[in-house]
PDB file of C-alpha atoms in Angstrom:
ATOM      1  CA  GLY A1330      -0.033  -0.021   0.008  1.00 57.00           C
ATOM      2  CA  ALA A1331       0.875   3.669  -0.045  1.00 56.00           C
ATOM      3  CA  VAL A1332       3.693   4.628   2.194  1.00 87.00           C
ATOM      4  CA  VAL A1333       4.942   7.895   3.530  1.00 94.00           C
ATOM      5  CA  SER A1334       8.559   7.716   4.744  1.00 95.00           C
ATOM      6  CA  GLN A1335       9.952  10.243   7.167  1.00 96.00           C
ATOM      7  CA  HIS A1336      13.543  10.689   8.248  1.00 96.00           C
ATOM      8  CA  PRO A1337      15.186  10.847  10.819  1.00 97.00           C
ATOM      9  CA  SER A1338      12.921   9.269  13.380  1.00 96.00           C
ATOM     10  CA  ARG A1339      14.727  10.871  16.273  1.00 97.00           C
ATOM     11  CA  VAL A1340      17.154  13.694  16.553  1.00 97.00           C
ATOM     12  CA  ILE A1341      18.889  15.464  19.423  1.00 97.00           C
ATOM     13  CA  CYS A1342      20.581  18.724  18.677  1.00 96.00           C
ATOM     14  CA  LYS A1343      22.027  21.719  20.473  1.00 97.00           C
ATOM     15  CA  SER A1344      20.291  24.974  20.809  1.00 97.00           C
ATOM     16  CA  GLY A1345      21.059  27.319  17.889  1.00 97.00           C
ATOM     17  CA  THR A1346      21.598  24.513  15.311  1.00 97.00           C
ATOM     18  CA  SER A1347      19.318  23.690  12.387  1.00 97.00           C
ATOM     19  CA  VAL A1348      17.645  20.350  11.840  1.00 98.00           C
ATOM     20  CA  LYS A1349      16.256  19.101   8.470  1.00 98.00           C
ATOM     21  CA  ILE A1350      13.431  16.576   8.339  1.00 98.00           C
ATOM     22  CA  GLU A1351      12.629  14.662   5.102  1.00 97.00           C
ATOM     23  CA  CYS A1352       9.278  13.348   4.066  1.00 96.00           C
ATOM     24  CA  ARG A1353       8.869  11.110   1.035  1.00 95.00           C
ATOM     25  CA  SER A1354       6.008   9.548  -0.698  1.00 93.00           C
ATOM     26  CA  LEU A1355       7.259   6.104  -1.725  1.00 91.00           C
ATOM     27  CA  ASP A1356       4.886   4.836  -4.308  1.00 85.00           C
ATOM     28  CA  PHE A1357       2.743   7.833  -5.271  1.00 87.00           C
ATOM     29  CA  GLN A1358       3.282  11.434  -6.189  1.00 89.00           C
ATOM     30  CA  ALA A1359       2.254  14.051  -3.692  1.00 89.00           C
ATOM     31  CA  THR A1360       1.733  17.598  -4.952  1.00 89.00           C
ATOM     32  CA  THR A1361       0.664  18.470  -1.406  1.00 91.00           C
ATOM     33  CA  MET A1362       2.069  17.411   1.868  1.00 93.00           C
ATOM     34  CA  PHE A1363       1.117  18.535   5.327  1.00 94.00           C
ATOM     35  CA  TRP A1364       3.412  19.115   8.327  1.00 96.00           C
ATOM     36  CA  TYR A1365       2.115  18.692  11.876  1.00 95.00           C
ATOM     37  CA  ARG A1366       3.573  19.170  15.281  1.00 95.00           C
ATOM     38  CA  GLN A1367       2.420  17.453  18.453  1.00 93.00           C
ATOM     39  CA  PHE A1368       3.299  18.158  22.001  1.00 91.00           C
ATOM     40  CA  PRO A1369       3.002  15.367  24.608  1.00 86.00           C
ATOM     41  CA  LYS A1370      -0.587  14.382  25.249  1.00 82.00           C
ATOM     42  CA  LYS A1371      -1.812  17.136  22.990  1.00 85.00           C
ATOM     43  CA  SER A1372      -3.633  17.125  19.669  1.00 85.00           C
ATOM     44  CA  LEU A1373      -2.008  17.294  16.219  1.00 89.00           C
ATOM     45  CA  MET A1374      -1.436  20.840  15.178  1.00 90.00           C
ATOM     46  CA  LEU A1375      -1.157  21.690  11.504  1.00 91.00           C
ATOM     47  CA  MET A1376       1.926  23.869  10.905  1.00 95.00           C
ATOM     48  CA  ALA A1377       1.909  24.288   7.145  1.00 95.00           C
ATOM     49  CA  THR A1378       0.903  22.918   3.746  1.00 93.00           C
ATOM     50  CA  SER A1379       3.767  22.127   1.507  1.00 93.00           C
ATOM     51  CA  ASN A1380       3.071  22.687  -2.205  1.00 90.00           C
ATOM     52  CA  GLU A1381       5.192  21.243  -4.913  1.00 90.00           C
ATOM     53  CA  GLY A1382       6.664  23.920  -6.985  1.00 87.00           C
ATOM     54  CA  SER A1383       5.385  26.803  -4.939  1.00 89.00           C
ATOM     55  CA  LYS A1384       5.582  28.426  -1.570  1.00 91.00           C
ATOM     56  CA  ALA A1385       4.280  26.635   1.440  1.00 94.00           C
ATOM     57  CA  THR A1386       1.183  27.943   3.236  1.00 93.00           C
ATOM     58  CA  TYR A1387       1.751  28.455   6.957  1.00 95.00           C
ATOM     59  CA  GLU A1388      -0.876  28.322   9.620  1.00 93.00           C
ATOM     60  CA  GLN A1389      -1.465  31.342  11.873  1.00 92.00           C
ATOM     61  CA  GLY A1390       1.216  31.656  14.480  1.00 93.00           C
ATOM     62  CA  VAL A1391       3.704  29.518  12.751  1.00 95.00           C
ATOM     63  CA  GLU A1392       7.014  31.311  11.834  1.00 95.00           C
ATOM     64  CA  LYS A1393       7.835  30.741   8.230  1.00 93.00           C
ATOM     65  CA  ASP A1394      11.398  31.967   8.717  1.00 95.00           C
ATOM     66  CA  LYS A1395      11.925  29.543  11.488  1.00 96.00           C
ATOM     67  CA  PHE A1396      10.254  26.519   9.861  1.00 97.00           C
ATOM     68  CA  LEU A1397      11.521  26.350   6.278  1.00 97.00           C
ATOM     69  CA  ILE A1398       9.621  24.094   4.009  1.00 96.00           C
ATOM     70  CA  ASN A1399      10.791  23.039   0.576  1.00 93.00           C
ATOM     71  CA  HIS A1400       8.768  20.768  -1.782  1.00 93.00           C
ATOM     72  CA  ALA A1401      11.290  20.426  -4.557  1.00 85.00           C
ATOM     73  CA  SER A1402       9.750  17.353  -6.228  1.00 91.00           C
ATOM     74  CA  LEU A1403       6.556  15.312  -6.360  1.00 91.00           C
ATOM     75  CA  THR A1404       7.919  12.802  -3.804  1.00 93.00           C
ATOM     76  CA  LEU A1405       9.828  14.906  -1.370  1.00 95.00           C
ATOM     77  CA  SER A1406       9.158  17.675   1.122  1.00 96.00           C
ATOM     78  CA  THR A1407      11.558  18.854   3.734  1.00 97.00           C
ATOM     79  CA  LEU A1408      11.077  20.817   6.948  1.00 97.00           C
ATOM     80  CA  THR A1409      14.050  22.670   8.367  1.00 98.00           C
ATOM     81  CA  VAL A1410      13.814  23.882  11.908  1.00 98.00           C
ATOM     82  CA  THR A1411      16.332  26.799  11.962  1.00 97.00           C
ATOM     83  CA  SER A1412      18.213  28.021  15.031  1.00 97.00           C
ATOM     84  CA  ALA A1413      16.386  25.465  17.157  1.00 97.00           C
ATOM     85  CA  HIS A1414      15.588  26.198  20.783  1.00 96.00           C
ATOM     86  CA  PRO A1415      14.415  23.951  23.600  1.00 96.00           C
ATOM     87  CA  GLU A1416      10.854  25.047  23.126  1.00 95.00           C
ATOM     88  CA  ASP A1417      10.962  23.619  19.579  1.00 96.00           C
ATOM     89  CA  SER A1418      11.320  20.097  21.042  1.00 97.00           C
ATOM     90  CA  SER A1419       8.231  18.214  19.867  1.00 96.00           C
ATOM     91  CA  PHE A1420       7.086  15.454  17.636  1.00 97.00           C
ATOM     92  CA  TYR A1421       7.014  16.462  14.014  1.00 98.00           C
ATOM     93  CA  ILE A1422       4.837  14.418  11.563  1.00 96.00           C
ATOM     94  CA  CYS A1423       4.352  14.828   7.855  1.00 96.00           C
ATOM     95  CA  SER A1424       1.432  13.398   5.831  1.00 94.00           C
ATOM     96  CA  ALA A1425       0.190  13.281   2.271  1.00 91.00           C
ATOM     97  CA  PRO A1426      -3.036  12.324   0.622  1.00 86.00           C
ATOM     98  CA  THR A1427      -2.508   9.464  -1.719  1.00 79.00           C
ATOM     99  CA  GLN A1428      -4.786  10.581  -4.463  1.00 74.00           C
ATOM    100  CA  GLY A1429      -5.340  14.166  -3.736  1.00 61.00           C
ATOM    101  CA  GLY A1430      -8.671  15.840  -3.009  1.00 60.00           C
ATOM    102  CA  ASP A1431     -10.496  14.021  -0.218  1.00 66.00           C
ATOM    103  CA  SER A1432      -8.504  10.800  -0.207  1.00 76.00           C
ATOM    104  CA  PRO A1433      -7.132   9.689   3.257  1.00 82.00           C
ATOM    105  CA  LEU A1434      -4.041  11.196   4.632  1.00 86.00           C
ATOM    106  CA  HIS A1435      -1.207   8.771   5.325  1.00 90.00           C
ATOM    107  CA  PHE A1436       1.299   9.852   7.895  1.00 93.00           C
ATOM    108  CA  GLY A1437       5.014   9.329   8.163  1.00 95.00           C
ATOM    109  CA  ASN A1438       6.380   7.784  11.315  1.00 94.00           C
ATOM    110  CA  GLY A1439       7.231  11.097  12.771  1.00 96.00           C
ATOM    111  CA  THR A1440      10.437  12.732  14.048  1.00 97.00           C
ATOM    112  CA  ARG A1441      11.051  13.210  17.725  1.00 97.00           C
ATOM    113  CA  LEU A1442      13.155  16.386  18.065  1.00 97.00           C
ATOM    114  CA  THR A1443      14.929  17.217  21.248  1.00 97.00           C
ATOM    115  CA  VAL A1444      16.790  20.431  21.538  1.00 97.00           C
ATOM    116  CA  THR A1445      19.212  20.666  24.440  1.00 96.00           C
TER     117      THR A1445
ATOM    118  CA  GLN B 696     -14.388  28.368  12.959  1.00 72.00           C
ATOM    119  CA  LYS B 697     -14.516  24.866  11.750  1.00 76.00           C
ATOM    120  CA  GLU B 698     -14.290  22.352  14.617  1.00 89.00           C
ATOM    121  CA  VAL B 699     -14.243  18.589  15.387  1.00 93.00           C
ATOM    122  CA  GLU B 700     -15.314  17.612  18.775  1.00 94.00           C
ATOM    123  CA  GLN B 701     -14.493  14.363  20.663  1.00 95.00           C
ATOM    124  CA  ASN B 702     -14.903  13.243  24.160  1.00 89.00           C
ATOM    125  CA  SER B 703     -11.288  13.117  25.490  1.00 86.00           C
ATOM    126  CA  GLY B 704     -12.077  10.140  27.721  1.00 86.00           C
ATOM    127  CA  PRO B 705     -10.517   8.010  28.932  1.00 93.00           C
ATOM    128  CA  LEU B 706     -13.100   5.446  27.758  1.00 96.00           C
ATOM    129  CA  SER B 707     -12.624   2.173  29.517  1.00 97.00           C
ATOM    130  CA  VAL B 708     -14.140  -1.055  28.302  1.00 97.00           C
ATOM    131  CA  PRO B 709     -13.593  -4.666  29.217  1.00 98.00           C
ATOM    132  CA  GLU B 710     -11.966  -7.025  26.802  1.00 98.00           C
ATOM    133  CA  GLY B 711     -14.452  -8.476  24.395  1.00 97.00           C
ATOM    134  CA  ALA B 712     -16.862  -5.581  24.677  1.00 98.00           C
ATOM    135  CA  ILE B 713     -17.956  -3.049  22.032  1.00 98.00           C
ATOM    136  CA  ALA B 714     -16.207   0.284  22.303  1.00 97.00           C
ATOM    137  CA  SER B 715     -18.148   3.231  20.894  1.00 97.00           C
ATOM    138  CA  LEU B 716     -16.259   6.410  19.999  1.00 97.00           C
ATOM    139  CA  ASN B 717     -18.206   9.505  18.835  1.00 97.00           C
ATOM    140  CA  CYS B 718     -17.401  12.710  17.032  1.00 97.00           C
ATOM    141  CA  THR B 719     -19.283  15.758  15.883  1.00 97.00           C
ATOM    142  CA  TYR B 720     -18.186  18.354  13.301  1.00 95.00           C
ATOM    143  CA  SER B 721     -19.253  21.849  12.462  1.00 93.00           C
ATOM    144  CA  ASP B 722     -18.541  22.205   8.749  1.00 89.00           C
ATOM    145  CA  ARG B 723     -21.625  21.130   6.809  1.00 89.00           C
ATOM    146  CA  GLY B 724     -19.587  21.195   3.608  1.00 88.00           C
ATOM    147  CA  SER B 725     -17.294  18.415   4.787  1.00 89.00           C
ATOM    148  CA  GLN B 726     -17.589  15.192   2.631  1.00 89.00           C
ATOM    149  CA  SER B 727     -14.928  12.947   3.976  1.00 91.00           C
ATOM    150  CA  PHE B 728     -14.466  11.565   7.378  1.00 95.00           C
ATOM    151  CA  PHE B 729     -11.547   9.526   8.882  1.00 95.00           C
ATOM    152  CA  TRP B 730     -10.684   7.676  12.031  1.00 97.00           C
ATOM    153  CA  TYR B 731      -7.046   7.320  13.016  1.00 96.00           C
ATOM    154  CA  ARG B 732      -5.557   5.375  15.775  1.00 97.00           C
ATOM    155  CA  GLN B 733      -2.453   6.720  17.613  1.00 96.00           C
ATOM    156  CA  TYR B 734      -0.399   4.786  20.025  1.00 95.00           C
ATOM    157  CA  SER B 735       1.575   6.729  22.577  1.00 92.00           C
ATOM    158  CA  GLY B 736       4.760   8.129  20.886  1.00 90.00           C
ATOM    159  CA  LYS B 737       3.700   6.995  17.431  1.00 93.00           C
ATOM    160  CA  SER B 738       2.258   8.761  14.443  1.00 94.00           C
ATOM    161  CA  PRO B 739      -1.501   8.361  13.514  1.00 94.00           C
ATOM    162  CA  GLU B 740      -2.454   5.213  11.627  1.00 94.00           C
ATOM    163  CA  LEU B 741      -5.551   5.264   9.336  1.00 93.00           C
ATOM    164  CA  ILE B 742      -8.285   2.892  10.571  1.00 94.00           C
ATOM    165  CA  MET B 743     -11.395   3.729   8.581  1.00 94.00           C
ATOM    166  CA  PHE B 744     -12.649   6.309   6.202  1.00 94.00           C
ATOM    167  CA  ILE B 745     -16.255   7.023   5.291  1.00 95.00           C
ATOM    168  CA  TYR B 746     -17.837   9.266   2.688  1.00 93.00           C
ATOM    169  CA  SER B 747     -21.548   8.323   2.576  1.00 93.00           C
ATOM    170  CA  ASN B 748     -24.339   8.309   5.172  1.00 96.00           C
ATOM    171  CA  GLY B 749     -24.836   4.973   6.838  1.00 96.00           C
ATOM    172  CA  ASP B 750     -22.473   2.309   8.081  1.00 97.00           C
ATOM    173  CA  LYS B 751     -19.163   0.953   6.752  1.00 97.00           C
ATOM    174  CA  GLU B 752     -17.676  -2.164   8.209  1.00 97.00           C
ATOM    175  CA  ASP B 753     -14.117  -3.433   8.054  1.00 96.00           C
ATOM    176  CA  GLY B 754     -13.378  -6.383  10.219  1.00 97.00           C
ATOM    177  CA  ARG B 755     -14.043  -5.482  13.905  1.00 97.00           C
ATOM    178  CA  PHE B 756     -14.406  -1.796  12.971  1.00 98.00           C
ATOM    179  CA  THR B 757     -17.606  -0.098  11.867  1.00 98.00           C
ATOM    180  CA  ALA B 758     -17.746   3.715  10.972  1.00 98.00           C
ATOM    181  CA  GLN B 759     -21.108   5.356  11.056  1.00 98.00           C
ATOM    182  CA  LEU B 760     -21.924   8.666   9.413  1.00 97.00           C
ATOM    183  CA  ASN B 761     -25.021  10.941   9.785  1.00 97.00           C
ATOM    184  CA  LYS B 762     -24.387  14.085   7.859  1.00 95.00           C
ATOM    185  CA  ALA B 763     -27.728  15.587   8.830  1.00 95.00           C
ATOM    186  CA  SER B 764     -26.728  15.396  12.491  1.00 95.00           C
ATOM    187  CA  GLN B 765     -23.047  16.126  11.633  1.00 96.00           C
ATOM    188  CA  TYR B 766     -22.077  13.124  13.618  1.00 96.00           C
ATOM    189  CA  VAL B 767     -19.613  10.221  12.949  1.00 97.00           C
ATOM    190  CA  SER B 768     -18.824   7.341  15.097  1.00 97.00           C
ATOM    191  CA  LEU B 769     -16.526   4.380  15.317  1.00 98.00           C
ATOM    192  CA  LEU B 770     -17.533   1.073  16.868  1.00 98.00           C
ATOM    193  CA  ILE B 771     -14.878  -1.472  17.717  1.00 98.00           C
ATOM    194  CA  ARG B 772     -16.331  -4.972  18.401  1.00 98.00           C
ATOM    195  CA  ASP B 773     -14.581  -7.628  20.494  1.00 98.00           C
ATOM    196  CA  SER B 774     -12.276  -4.981  21.894  1.00 98.00           C
ATOM    197  CA  GLN B 775      -8.684  -6.234  22.579  1.00 97.00           C
ATOM    198  CA  PRO B 776      -6.106  -4.742  24.930  1.00 97.00           C
ATOM    199  CA  SER B 777      -4.068  -3.961  21.780  1.00 97.00           C
ATOM    200  CA  ASP B 778      -6.857  -1.540  20.782  1.00 97.00           C
ATOM    201  CA  SER B 779      -5.964   0.681  23.668  1.00 97.00           C
ATOM    202  CA  ALA B 780      -4.832   3.906  22.072  1.00 97.00           C
ATOM    203  CA  THR B 781      -6.010   7.422  21.297  1.00 96.00           C
ATOM    204  CA  TYR B 782      -8.607   7.499  18.376  1.00 97.00           C
ATOM    205  CA  LEU B 783      -8.546  10.713  16.275  1.00 96.00           C
ATOM    206  CA  CYS B 784     -11.574  11.794  14.310  1.00 96.00           C
ATOM    207  CA  ALA B 785     -10.676  13.883  11.186  1.00 94.00           C
ATOM    208  CA  VAL B 786     -12.882  15.641   8.806  1.00 93.00           C
ATOM    209  CA  ASN B 787     -11.848  17.204   5.484  1.00 88.00           C
ATOM    210  CA  ILE B 788     -11.997  20.982   4.914  1.00 80.00           C
ATOM    211  CA  ALA B 789     -14.328  21.617   2.077  1.00 75.00           C
ATOM    212  CA  GLY B 790     -12.457  22.877  -0.970  1.00 72.00           C
ATOM    213  CA  SER B 791      -8.986  22.109   0.404  1.00 72.00           C
ATOM    214  CA  GLN B 792      -6.470  19.791  -1.176  1.00 67.00           C
ATOM    215  CA  GLY B 793      -6.613  17.072   1.432  1.00 73.00           C
ATOM    216  CA  ASN B 794      -6.352  19.244   4.543  1.00 81.00           C
ATOM    217  CA  LEU B 795      -8.144  17.786   7.523  1.00 87.00           C
ATOM    218  CA  ILE B 796      -9.359  19.079  10.836  1.00 88.00           C
ATOM    219  CA  PHE B 797      -8.560  16.719  13.692  1.00 91.00           C
ATOM    220  CA  GLY B 798     -10.367  16.265  16.893  1.00 93.00           C
ATOM    221  CA  LYS B 799      -8.342  16.133  20.095  1.00 91.00           C
ATOM    222  CA  GLY B 800      -8.813  12.407  20.260  1.00 94.00           C
ATOM    223  CA  THR B 801     -10.497   9.988  22.627  1.00 96.00           C
ATOM    224  CA  LYS B 802      -8.275   7.805  24.727  1.00 96.00           C
ATOM    225  CA  LEU B 803      -9.547   4.174  24.799  1.00 97.00           C
ATOM    226  CA  SER B 804      -8.415   1.665  27.453  1.00 97.00           C
ATOM    227  CA  VAL B 805      -9.364  -1.955  27.021  1.00 97.00           C
ATOM    228  CA  LYS B 806      -9.019  -3.926  30.275  1.00 96.00           C
ATOM    229  CA  PRO B 807      -8.143  -7.604  30.130  1.00 94.00           C
TER     230      PRO B 807
END
């Protein structure tokens, strides 16, 4: 079946460094991907919509200069957390609809980011 | 503001019983409805999706949709301890390219 692959699954970095997270659609093309963040015992929060070949759409309150999104191809979107701080520590998850429109979203396995 | 409401639980049922999870949504334009299961520390996993009024069954899972009441539910028959997780209801945003609104989830605990 359709698979969304996310890498890395876990990363620990020092405050002030940048971290890149990759999200790949393995057997389908994804013109749109979604990036979510989830704090412990909290709901998923949509951060931004990644659009292939154009700028990402960010949700209100999400700093676009801090969370850089690049969707350079139909199978790859990246999220870069720039100048990470401890408050950026969270679980980041990407997702993509397999057929566009109202088809189900499939999620990557998520990236646990810890900033020390 | 478009919203998806779920009882946060925890919902506790004995092993073998039927677990009933409920969800209401505010956007009458929504056409697609999804249930995801999320184990602690893991990403959500798609369980069921339903587009039409009525029931849709898949193994031990049955999704029920009533668009007039803006209500969707998930029934889990013969509940197992491995079903213990948080269940997320998600509804599409009408006119969007796959964007979903998620409820906050209902935590289900199945006791052996």
